[in-house]
Short mmCIF file of C-alpha atoms and ligand atoms in Angstrom, two decimals:
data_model
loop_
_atom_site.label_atom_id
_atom_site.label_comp_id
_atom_site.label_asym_id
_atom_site.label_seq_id
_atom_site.Cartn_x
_atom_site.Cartn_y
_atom_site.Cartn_z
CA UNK E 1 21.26 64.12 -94.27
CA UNK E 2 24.13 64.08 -91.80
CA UNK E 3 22.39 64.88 -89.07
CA UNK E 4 19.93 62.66 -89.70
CA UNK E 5 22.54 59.82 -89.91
CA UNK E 6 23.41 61.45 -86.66
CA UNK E 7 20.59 61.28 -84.76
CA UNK E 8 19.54 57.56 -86.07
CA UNK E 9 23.03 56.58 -84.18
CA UNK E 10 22.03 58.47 -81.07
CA UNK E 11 18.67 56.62 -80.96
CA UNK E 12 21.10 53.41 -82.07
CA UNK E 13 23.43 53.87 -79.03
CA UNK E 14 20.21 54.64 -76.57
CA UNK E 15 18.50 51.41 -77.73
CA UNK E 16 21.81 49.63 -76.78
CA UNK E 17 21.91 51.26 -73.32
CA UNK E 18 18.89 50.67 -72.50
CA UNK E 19 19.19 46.99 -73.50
CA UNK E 20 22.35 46.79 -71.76
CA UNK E 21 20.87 48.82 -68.33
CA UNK E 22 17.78 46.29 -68.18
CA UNK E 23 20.38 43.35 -68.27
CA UNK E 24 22.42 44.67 -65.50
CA UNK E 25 18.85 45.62 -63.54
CA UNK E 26 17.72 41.95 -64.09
CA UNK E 27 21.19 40.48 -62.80
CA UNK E 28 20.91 42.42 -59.93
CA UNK E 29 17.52 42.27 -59.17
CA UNK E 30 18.44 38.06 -59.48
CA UNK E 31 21.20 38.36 -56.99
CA UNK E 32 19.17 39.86 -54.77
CA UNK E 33 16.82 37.65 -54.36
CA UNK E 34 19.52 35.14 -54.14
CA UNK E 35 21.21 37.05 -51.26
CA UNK E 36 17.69 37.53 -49.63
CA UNK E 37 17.51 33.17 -50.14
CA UNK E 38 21.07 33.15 -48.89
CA UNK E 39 20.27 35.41 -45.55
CA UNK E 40 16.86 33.44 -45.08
CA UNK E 41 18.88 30.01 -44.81
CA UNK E 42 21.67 31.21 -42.46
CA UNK E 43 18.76 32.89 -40.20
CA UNK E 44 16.73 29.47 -40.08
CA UNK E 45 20.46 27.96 -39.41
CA UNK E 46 21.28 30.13 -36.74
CA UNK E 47 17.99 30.11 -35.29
CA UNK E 48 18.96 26.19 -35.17
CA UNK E 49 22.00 27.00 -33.76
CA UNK E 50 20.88 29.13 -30.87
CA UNK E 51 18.14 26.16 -30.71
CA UNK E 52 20.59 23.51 -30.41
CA UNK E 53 22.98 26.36 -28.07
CA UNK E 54 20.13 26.25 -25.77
CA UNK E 55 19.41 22.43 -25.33
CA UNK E 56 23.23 21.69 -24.81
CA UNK E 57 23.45 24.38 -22.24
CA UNK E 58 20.50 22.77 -20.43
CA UNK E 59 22.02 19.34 -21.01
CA UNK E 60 25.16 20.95 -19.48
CA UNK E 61 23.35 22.64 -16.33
CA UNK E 62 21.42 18.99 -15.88
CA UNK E 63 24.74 17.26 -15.65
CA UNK E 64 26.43 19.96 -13.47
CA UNK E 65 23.33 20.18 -11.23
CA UNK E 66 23.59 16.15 -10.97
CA UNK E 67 27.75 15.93 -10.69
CA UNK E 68 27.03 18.55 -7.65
CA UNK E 69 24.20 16.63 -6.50
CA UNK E 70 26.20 13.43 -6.36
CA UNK E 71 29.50 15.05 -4.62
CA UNK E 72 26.92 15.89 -1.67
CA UNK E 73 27.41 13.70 0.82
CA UNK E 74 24.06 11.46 2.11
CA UNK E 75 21.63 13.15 4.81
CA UNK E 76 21.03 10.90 7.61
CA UNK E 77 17.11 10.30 8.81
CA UNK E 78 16.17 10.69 11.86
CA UNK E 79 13.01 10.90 13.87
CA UNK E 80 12.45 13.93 15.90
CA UNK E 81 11.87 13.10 19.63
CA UNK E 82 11.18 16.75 20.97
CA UNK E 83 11.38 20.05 20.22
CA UNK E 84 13.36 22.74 22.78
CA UNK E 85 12.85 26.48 21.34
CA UNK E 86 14.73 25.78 17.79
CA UNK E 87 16.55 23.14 18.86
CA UNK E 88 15.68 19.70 18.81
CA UNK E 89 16.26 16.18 20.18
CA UNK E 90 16.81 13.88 17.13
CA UNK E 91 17.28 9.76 17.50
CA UNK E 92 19.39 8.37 14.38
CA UNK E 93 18.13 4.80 13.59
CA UNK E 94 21.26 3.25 15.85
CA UNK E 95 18.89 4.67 18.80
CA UNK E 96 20.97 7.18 19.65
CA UNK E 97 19.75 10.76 20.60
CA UNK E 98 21.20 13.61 19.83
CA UNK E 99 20.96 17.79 20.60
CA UNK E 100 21.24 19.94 17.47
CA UNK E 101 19.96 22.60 15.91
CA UNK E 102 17.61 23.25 13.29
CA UNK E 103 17.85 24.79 9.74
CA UNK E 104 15.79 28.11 9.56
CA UNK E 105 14.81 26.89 6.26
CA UNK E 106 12.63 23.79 7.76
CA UNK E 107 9.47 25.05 9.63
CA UNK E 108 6.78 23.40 11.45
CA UNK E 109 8.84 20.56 12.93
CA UNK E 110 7.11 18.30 15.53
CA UNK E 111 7.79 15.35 17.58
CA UNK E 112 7.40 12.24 15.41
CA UNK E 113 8.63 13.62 12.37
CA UNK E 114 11.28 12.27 10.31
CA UNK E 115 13.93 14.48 9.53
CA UNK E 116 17.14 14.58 7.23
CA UNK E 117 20.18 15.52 9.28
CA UNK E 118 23.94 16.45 8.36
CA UNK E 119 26.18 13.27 8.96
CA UNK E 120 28.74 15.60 10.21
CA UNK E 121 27.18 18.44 12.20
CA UNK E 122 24.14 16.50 12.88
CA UNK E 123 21.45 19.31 12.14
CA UNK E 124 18.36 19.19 11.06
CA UNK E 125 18.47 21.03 7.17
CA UNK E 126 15.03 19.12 5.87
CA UNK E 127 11.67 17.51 6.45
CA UNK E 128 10.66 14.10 5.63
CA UNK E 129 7.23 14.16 4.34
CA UNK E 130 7.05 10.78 3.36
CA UNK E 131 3.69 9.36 5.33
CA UNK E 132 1.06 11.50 4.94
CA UNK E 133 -2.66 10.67 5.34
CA UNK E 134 -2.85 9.37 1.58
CA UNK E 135 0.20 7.51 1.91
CA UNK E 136 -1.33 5.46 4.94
CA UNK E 137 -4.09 5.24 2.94
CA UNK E 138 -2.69 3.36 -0.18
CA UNK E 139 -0.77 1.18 2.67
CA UNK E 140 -3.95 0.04 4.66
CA UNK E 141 -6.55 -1.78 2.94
CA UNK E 142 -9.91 0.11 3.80
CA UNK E 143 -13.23 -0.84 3.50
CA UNK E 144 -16.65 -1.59 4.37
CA UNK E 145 -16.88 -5.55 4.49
CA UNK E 146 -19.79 -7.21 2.66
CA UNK E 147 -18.95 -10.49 5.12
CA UNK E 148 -21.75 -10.56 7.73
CA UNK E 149 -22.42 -13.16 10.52
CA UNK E 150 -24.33 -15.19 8.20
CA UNK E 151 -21.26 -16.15 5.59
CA UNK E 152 -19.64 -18.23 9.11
CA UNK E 153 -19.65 -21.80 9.12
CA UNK E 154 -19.77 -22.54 12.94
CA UNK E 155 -17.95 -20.46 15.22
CA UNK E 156 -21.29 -19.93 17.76
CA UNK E 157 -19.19 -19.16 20.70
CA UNK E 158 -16.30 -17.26 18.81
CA UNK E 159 -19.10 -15.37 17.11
CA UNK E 160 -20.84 -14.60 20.42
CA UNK E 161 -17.83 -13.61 22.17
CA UNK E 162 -16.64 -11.13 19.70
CA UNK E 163 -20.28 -9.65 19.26
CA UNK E 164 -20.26 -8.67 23.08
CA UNK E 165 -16.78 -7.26 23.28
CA UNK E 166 -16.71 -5.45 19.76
CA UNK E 167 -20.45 -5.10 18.27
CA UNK E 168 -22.37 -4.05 21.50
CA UNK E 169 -19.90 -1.54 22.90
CA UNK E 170 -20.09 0.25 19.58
CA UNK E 171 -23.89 -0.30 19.17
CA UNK E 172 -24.72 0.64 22.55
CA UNK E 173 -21.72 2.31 24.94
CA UNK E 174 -24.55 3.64 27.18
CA UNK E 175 -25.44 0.17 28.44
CA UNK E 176 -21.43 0.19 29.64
CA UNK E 177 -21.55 3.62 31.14
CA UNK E 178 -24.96 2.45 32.65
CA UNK E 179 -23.63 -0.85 34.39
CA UNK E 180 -20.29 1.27 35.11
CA UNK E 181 -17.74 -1.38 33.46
CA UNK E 182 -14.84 -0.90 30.57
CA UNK E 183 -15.59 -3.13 27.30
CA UNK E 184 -12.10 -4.57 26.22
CA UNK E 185 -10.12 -2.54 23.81
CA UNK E 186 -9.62 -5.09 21.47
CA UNK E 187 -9.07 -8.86 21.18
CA UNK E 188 -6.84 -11.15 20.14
CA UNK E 189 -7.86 -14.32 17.83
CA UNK E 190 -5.75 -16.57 17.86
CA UNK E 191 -5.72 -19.77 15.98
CA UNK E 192 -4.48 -22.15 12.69
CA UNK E 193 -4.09 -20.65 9.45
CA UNK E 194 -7.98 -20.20 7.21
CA UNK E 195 -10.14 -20.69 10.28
CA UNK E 196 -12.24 -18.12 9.83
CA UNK E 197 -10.22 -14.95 11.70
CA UNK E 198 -10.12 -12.54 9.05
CA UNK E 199 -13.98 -13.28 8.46
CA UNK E 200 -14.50 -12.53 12.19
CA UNK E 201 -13.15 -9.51 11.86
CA UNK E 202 -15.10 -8.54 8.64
CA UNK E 203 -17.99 -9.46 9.73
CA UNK E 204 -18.18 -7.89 12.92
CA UNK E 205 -16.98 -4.44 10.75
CA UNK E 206 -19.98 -4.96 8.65
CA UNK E 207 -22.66 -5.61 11.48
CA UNK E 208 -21.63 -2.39 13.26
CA UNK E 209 -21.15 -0.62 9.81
CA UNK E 210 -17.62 0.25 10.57
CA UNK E 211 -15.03 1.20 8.42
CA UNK E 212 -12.24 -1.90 8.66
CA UNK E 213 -8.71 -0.88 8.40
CA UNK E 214 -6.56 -4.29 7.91
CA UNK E 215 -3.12 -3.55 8.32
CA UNK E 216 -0.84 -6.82 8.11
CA UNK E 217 2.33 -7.21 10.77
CA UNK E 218 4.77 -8.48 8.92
CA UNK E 219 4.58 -5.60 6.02
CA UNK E 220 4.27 -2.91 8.62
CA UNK E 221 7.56 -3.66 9.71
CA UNK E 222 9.30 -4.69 6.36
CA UNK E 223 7.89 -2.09 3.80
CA UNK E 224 8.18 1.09 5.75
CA UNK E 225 11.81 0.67 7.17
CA UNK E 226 12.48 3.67 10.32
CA UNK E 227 8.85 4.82 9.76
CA UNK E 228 7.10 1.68 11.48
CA UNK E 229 6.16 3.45 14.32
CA UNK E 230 4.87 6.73 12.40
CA UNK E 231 2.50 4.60 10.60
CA UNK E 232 0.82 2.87 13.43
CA UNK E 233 0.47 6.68 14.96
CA UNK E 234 -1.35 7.52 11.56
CA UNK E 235 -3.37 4.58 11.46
CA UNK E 236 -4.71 5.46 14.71
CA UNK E 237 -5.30 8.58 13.26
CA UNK E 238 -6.65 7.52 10.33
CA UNK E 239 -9.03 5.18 12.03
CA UNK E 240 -10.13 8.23 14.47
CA UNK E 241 -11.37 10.22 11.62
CA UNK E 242 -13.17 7.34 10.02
CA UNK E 243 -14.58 5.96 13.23
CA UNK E 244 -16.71 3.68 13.84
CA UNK E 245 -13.13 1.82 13.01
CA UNK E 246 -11.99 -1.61 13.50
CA UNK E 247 -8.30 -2.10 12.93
CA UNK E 248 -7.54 -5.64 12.22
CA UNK E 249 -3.89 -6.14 12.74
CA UNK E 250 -3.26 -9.65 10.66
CA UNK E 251 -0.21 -11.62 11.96
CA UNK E 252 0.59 -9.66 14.75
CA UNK E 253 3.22 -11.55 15.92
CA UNK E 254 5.65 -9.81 13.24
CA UNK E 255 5.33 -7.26 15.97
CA UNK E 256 4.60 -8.31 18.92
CA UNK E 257 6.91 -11.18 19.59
CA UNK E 258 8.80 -12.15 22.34
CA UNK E 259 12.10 -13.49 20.34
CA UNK E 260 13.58 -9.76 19.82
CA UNK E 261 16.78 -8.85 21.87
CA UNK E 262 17.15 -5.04 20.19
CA UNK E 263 20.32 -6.75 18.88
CA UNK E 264 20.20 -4.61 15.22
CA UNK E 265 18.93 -1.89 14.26
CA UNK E 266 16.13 -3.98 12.04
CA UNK E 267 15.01 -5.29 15.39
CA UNK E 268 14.83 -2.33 17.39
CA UNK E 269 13.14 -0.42 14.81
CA UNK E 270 10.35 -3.58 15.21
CA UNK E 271 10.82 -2.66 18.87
CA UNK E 272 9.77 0.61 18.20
CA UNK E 273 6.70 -0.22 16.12
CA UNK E 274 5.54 -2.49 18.84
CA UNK E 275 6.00 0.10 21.82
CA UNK E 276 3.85 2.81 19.45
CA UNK E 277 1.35 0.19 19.21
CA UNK E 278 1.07 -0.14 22.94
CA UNK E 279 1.11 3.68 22.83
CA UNK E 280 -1.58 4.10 20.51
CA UNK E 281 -3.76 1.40 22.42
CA UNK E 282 -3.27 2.69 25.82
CA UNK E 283 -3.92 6.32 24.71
CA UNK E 284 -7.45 5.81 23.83
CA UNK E 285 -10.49 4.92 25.47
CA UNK E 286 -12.78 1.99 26.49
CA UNK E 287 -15.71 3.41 24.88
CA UNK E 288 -13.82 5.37 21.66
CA UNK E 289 -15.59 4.19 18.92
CA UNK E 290 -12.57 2.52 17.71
CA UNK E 291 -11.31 -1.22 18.20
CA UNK E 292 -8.68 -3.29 17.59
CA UNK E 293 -8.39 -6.78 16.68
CA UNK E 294 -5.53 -9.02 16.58
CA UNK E 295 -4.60 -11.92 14.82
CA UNK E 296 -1.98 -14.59 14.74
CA UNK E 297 -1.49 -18.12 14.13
CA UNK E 298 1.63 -18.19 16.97
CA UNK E 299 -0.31 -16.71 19.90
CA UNK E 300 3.05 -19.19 21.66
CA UNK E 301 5.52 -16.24 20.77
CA UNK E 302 3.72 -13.13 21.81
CA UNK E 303 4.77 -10.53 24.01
CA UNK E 304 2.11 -10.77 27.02
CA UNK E 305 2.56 -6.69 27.06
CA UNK E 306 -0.05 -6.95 23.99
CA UNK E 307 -2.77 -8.77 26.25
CA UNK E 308 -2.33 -7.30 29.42
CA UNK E 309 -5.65 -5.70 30.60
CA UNK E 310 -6.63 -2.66 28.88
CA UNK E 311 -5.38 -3.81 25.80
CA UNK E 312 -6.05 -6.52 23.31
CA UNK E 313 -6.97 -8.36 27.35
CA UNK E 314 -9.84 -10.70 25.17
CA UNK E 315 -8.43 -14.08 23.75
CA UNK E 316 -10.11 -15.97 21.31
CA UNK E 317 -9.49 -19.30 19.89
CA UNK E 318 -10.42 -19.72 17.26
CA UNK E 319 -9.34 -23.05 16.32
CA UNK E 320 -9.70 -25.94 13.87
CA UNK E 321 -14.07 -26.72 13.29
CA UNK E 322 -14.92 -29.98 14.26
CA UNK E 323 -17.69 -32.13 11.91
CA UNK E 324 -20.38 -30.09 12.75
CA UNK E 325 -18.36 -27.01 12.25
CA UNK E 326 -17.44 -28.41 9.23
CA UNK E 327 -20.82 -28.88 8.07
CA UNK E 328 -22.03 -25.64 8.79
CA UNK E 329 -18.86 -24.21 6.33
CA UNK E 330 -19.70 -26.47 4.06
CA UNK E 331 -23.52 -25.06 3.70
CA UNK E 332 -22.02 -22.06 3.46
CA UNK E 333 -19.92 -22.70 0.51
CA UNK E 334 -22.32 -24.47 -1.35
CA UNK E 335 -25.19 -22.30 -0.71
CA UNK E 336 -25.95 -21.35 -4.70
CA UNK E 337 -24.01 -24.77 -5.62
CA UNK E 338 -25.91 -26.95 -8.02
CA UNK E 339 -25.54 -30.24 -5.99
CA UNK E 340 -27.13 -33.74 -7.24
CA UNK E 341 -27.55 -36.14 -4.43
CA UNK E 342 -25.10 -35.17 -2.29
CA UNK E 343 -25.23 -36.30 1.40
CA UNK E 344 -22.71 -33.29 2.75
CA UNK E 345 -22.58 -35.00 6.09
CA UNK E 346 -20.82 -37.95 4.62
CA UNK E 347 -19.07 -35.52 2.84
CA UNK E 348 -17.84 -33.22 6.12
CA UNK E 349 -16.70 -36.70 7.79
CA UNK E 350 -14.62 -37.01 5.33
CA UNK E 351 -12.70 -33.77 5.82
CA UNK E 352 -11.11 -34.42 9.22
CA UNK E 353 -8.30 -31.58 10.51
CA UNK E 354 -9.75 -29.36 7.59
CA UNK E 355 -9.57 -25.63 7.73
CA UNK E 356 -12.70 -23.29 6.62
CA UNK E 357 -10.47 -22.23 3.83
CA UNK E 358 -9.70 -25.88 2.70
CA UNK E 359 -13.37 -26.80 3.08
CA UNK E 360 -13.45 -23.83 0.50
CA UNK E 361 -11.40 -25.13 -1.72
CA UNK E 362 -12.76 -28.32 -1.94
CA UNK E 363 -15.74 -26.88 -2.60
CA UNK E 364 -14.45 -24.91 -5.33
CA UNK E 365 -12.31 -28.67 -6.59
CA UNK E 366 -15.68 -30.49 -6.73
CA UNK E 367 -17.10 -27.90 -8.94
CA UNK E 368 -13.99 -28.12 -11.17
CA UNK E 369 -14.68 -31.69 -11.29
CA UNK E 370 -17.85 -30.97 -12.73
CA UNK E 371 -17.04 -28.58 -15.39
CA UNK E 372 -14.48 -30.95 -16.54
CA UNK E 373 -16.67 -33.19 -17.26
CA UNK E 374 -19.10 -30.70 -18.99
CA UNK E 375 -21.73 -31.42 -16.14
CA UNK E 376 -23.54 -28.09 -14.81
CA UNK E 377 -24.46 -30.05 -11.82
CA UNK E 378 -21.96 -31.27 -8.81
CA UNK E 379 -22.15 -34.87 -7.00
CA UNK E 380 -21.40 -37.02 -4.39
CA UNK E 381 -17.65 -37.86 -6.29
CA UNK E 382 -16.61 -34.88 -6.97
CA UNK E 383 -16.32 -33.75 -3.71
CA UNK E 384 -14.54 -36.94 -2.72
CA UNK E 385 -12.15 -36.61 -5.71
CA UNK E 386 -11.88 -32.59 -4.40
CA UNK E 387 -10.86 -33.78 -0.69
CA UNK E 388 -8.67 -36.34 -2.11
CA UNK E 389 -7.32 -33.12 -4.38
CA UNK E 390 -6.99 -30.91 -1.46
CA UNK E 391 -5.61 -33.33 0.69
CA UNK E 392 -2.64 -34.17 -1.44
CA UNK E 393 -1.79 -30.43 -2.18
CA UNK E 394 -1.86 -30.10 1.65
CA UNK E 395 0.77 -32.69 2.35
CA UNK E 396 2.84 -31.09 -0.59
CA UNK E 397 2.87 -27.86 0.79
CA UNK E 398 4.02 -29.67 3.81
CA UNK E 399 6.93 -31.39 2.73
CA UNK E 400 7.93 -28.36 0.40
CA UNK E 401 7.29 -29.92 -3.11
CA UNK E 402 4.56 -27.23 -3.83
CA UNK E 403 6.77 -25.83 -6.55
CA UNK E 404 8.60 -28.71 -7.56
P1 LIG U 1 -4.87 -16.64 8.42
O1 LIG U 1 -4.48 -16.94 9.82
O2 LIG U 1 -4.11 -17.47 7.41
O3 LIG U 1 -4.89 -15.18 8.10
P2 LIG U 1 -7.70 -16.69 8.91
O4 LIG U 1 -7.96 -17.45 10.13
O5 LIG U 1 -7.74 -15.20 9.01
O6 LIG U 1 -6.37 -17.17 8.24
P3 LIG U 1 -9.70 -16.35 6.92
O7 LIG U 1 -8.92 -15.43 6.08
O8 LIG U 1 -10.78 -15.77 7.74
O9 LIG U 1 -8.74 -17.19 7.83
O10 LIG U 1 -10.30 -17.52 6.04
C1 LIG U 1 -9.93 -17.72 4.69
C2 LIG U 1 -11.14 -18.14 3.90
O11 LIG U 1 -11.57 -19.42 4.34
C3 LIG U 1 -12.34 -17.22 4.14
O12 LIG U 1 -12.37 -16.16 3.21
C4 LIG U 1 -13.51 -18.16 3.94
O13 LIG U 1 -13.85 -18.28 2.60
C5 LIG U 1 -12.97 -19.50 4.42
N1 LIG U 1 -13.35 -19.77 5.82
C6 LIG U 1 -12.53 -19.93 6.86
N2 LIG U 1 -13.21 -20.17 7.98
C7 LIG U 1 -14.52 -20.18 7.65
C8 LIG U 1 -15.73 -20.35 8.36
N3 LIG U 1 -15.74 -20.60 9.66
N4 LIG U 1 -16.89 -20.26 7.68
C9 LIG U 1 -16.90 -20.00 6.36
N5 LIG U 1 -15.81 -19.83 5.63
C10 LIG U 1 -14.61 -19.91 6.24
#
């Protein structure tokens, strides 16, 4: 009986510690897994943290790299004029030239490069390689004109001149070698604003399926500041790889004029455009397939070193079209015009001292006229109204009141 009682209480006491060693199992079974939460949060924190370590020390090596970027002190350009061994002969942009030596680190130098120099020492420690191929590329405009002879109003003489000294020499160079003379360079038009010396130009490109490189004076000198004269050396270039080339250099004068003294250094470096130029032109030949034509509307101002023979040694007038000339543009501008009863003679009388490109844009007015007046068809009156239009805008942009 007693040890019955006795071993009922063992069983008793088990029960309890086996209730009691569950509880404690369970508890620490929970804070385990509440540790294991615990660890898994301050590992995604600290990955976080060594995240965030690693931006800010970028952020901090950006803004030391730039601080010890900005303490440098500027490079000077310069253009290289000729190489000696490793040594070279720069000229800084005040035209001075200078001996010094050159950084092991900057290979294949040449004459005509730009460079970056030292302000202090002077030397050579980088390449410019600023006007590449492409870049002259994107600078030029470059195409194959769809202007042929027959979009010129008038013009029979300009259009004959500039077919024997451009269009045959590049159709036919035997027949020069043959009679044993040199075919001008280039040429020169020279004339008023809109008369037709662009579309010269264009035309004469398309006729002898030549690419036409149109470079413009006044940007060549402007947009590429100390790298004038490396551009007109890679448009040469880039017109000998593309030839047949004509290279139609649009206000010219921007270049070529007489009014520079070399006073600044704006003006020499215009100086220095020019005299590659003359460089370019005199180091090709007669019969290269590649031409040059001139334009400006202040052939008073030129430097005569741009038309001496051999170079651009053919002027061309090309000047304001008188009635008949004025017809003729007019034809061509209304050619798929829907006219009523217009008598375009009466109509080119009207248009004394007018450019081709104002004869344009009267042509252009009178179909305004028409439209505004929901008419698909143009008359007699709407070209005088355009004239009278065109006329007015002219004497406008005259006095200056074109924008108010
Ligand atoms: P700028 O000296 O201002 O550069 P430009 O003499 O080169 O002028 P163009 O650009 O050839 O003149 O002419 C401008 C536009 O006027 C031409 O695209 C053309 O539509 C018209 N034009 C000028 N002259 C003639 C012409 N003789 N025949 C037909 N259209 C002409």
């Amino acid at each position: 009986m007693e040890k019955e009682a006795v071993e009922k209480k063992v069983v008793y006491s088990e029960t309890i510690a086996g209730q009691d060693i569950d509880a404690e199992h369970k508890a620490l079974l929970e804070s385990m897994e509440r540790l294991e939460e615990e660890n898994r949060i301050i590992g995604s924190t600290l990955n976080r943290v060594e995240e965030e370590t690693a931006m800010l020390r970028e952020l901090f090596n950006n803004a030391n790299k730039e601080l010890t970027n900005l303490k440098k002190p500027a490079l000077l350009v310069a253009e290289v004029v000729s190489m000696i061994g490793d040594k070279a002969i720069i000229r800084l942009p005040n035209a001075n030239k200078f001996y010094c030596y050159v950084s092991q680190n900057v290979q294949d130098v040449r004459a005509g490069d730009n460079v970056l120099v030292d302000q202090k020492t002077l030397n050579v420690v980088e390449k410019v390689h600023s006007t590449s191929n492409n870049d002259v590329e994107k600078f030029v405009i470059m195409d194959k004109p769809k202007e042929n002879w027959k979009s010129i109003g008038g013009l029979k003489n300009e259009i004959e001149e500039v077919k024997e000294v451009i269009e045959l020499p590049l159709k036919n160079p035997k027949l020069f070698e043959k009679v044993g003379i040199q075919p001008p360079k280039g040429i020169l038009l020279y004339g008023p604003p809109g008369t037709g010396k662009t579309l010269l130009a264009k035309a004469v490109a398309n006729s002898t399926d030549a690419t036409f490189i149109e470079v413009v004076g006044s940007e060549l000198v402007q947009k590429f500041i100390g790298e004038g004269a490396k551009l007109v050396k890679d448009i040469f270039t880039l017109a000998r790889s593309k030839a047949p080339s004509i290279i139609f250099i649009d206000e010219i004068d921007a270049l070529a004029s007489t009014r520079m003294d070399t006073g600044t250094s704006g003006e020499r470096e215009v100086n220095r455009t020019f005299m590659q130029l003359l460089a370019e032109i005199d180091g090709f030949d007669h019969l290269d397939n590649v031409k040059i034509i001139g334009a400006t509307n202040r052939a008073d101002i030129l430097d005569t070193a741009i038309i001496r023979p051999g170079r651009l040694d053919r002027l061309i007038e090309v000047g304001l079209p008188d009635e008949e000339g004025r017809l003729d543009i007019i034809k061509v501008h209304t050619q798929k015009m829907n006219l009523q009863k217009v008598m375009l003679k009466k109509v080119s009388a009207k248009m004394q001292d007018f450019s081709g490109a104002e004869i344009r844009a009267v042509c252009t007015e009178a179909g305004y006229f028409a439209i505004r007046e929901n008419r698909e068809y143009v008359t007699q009156r709407d070209f005088e109204q355009a004239i009278e239009k065109v006329r007015l805008q002219d004497e406008d942009e005259e006095d200056g009141k074109f924008f108010g």
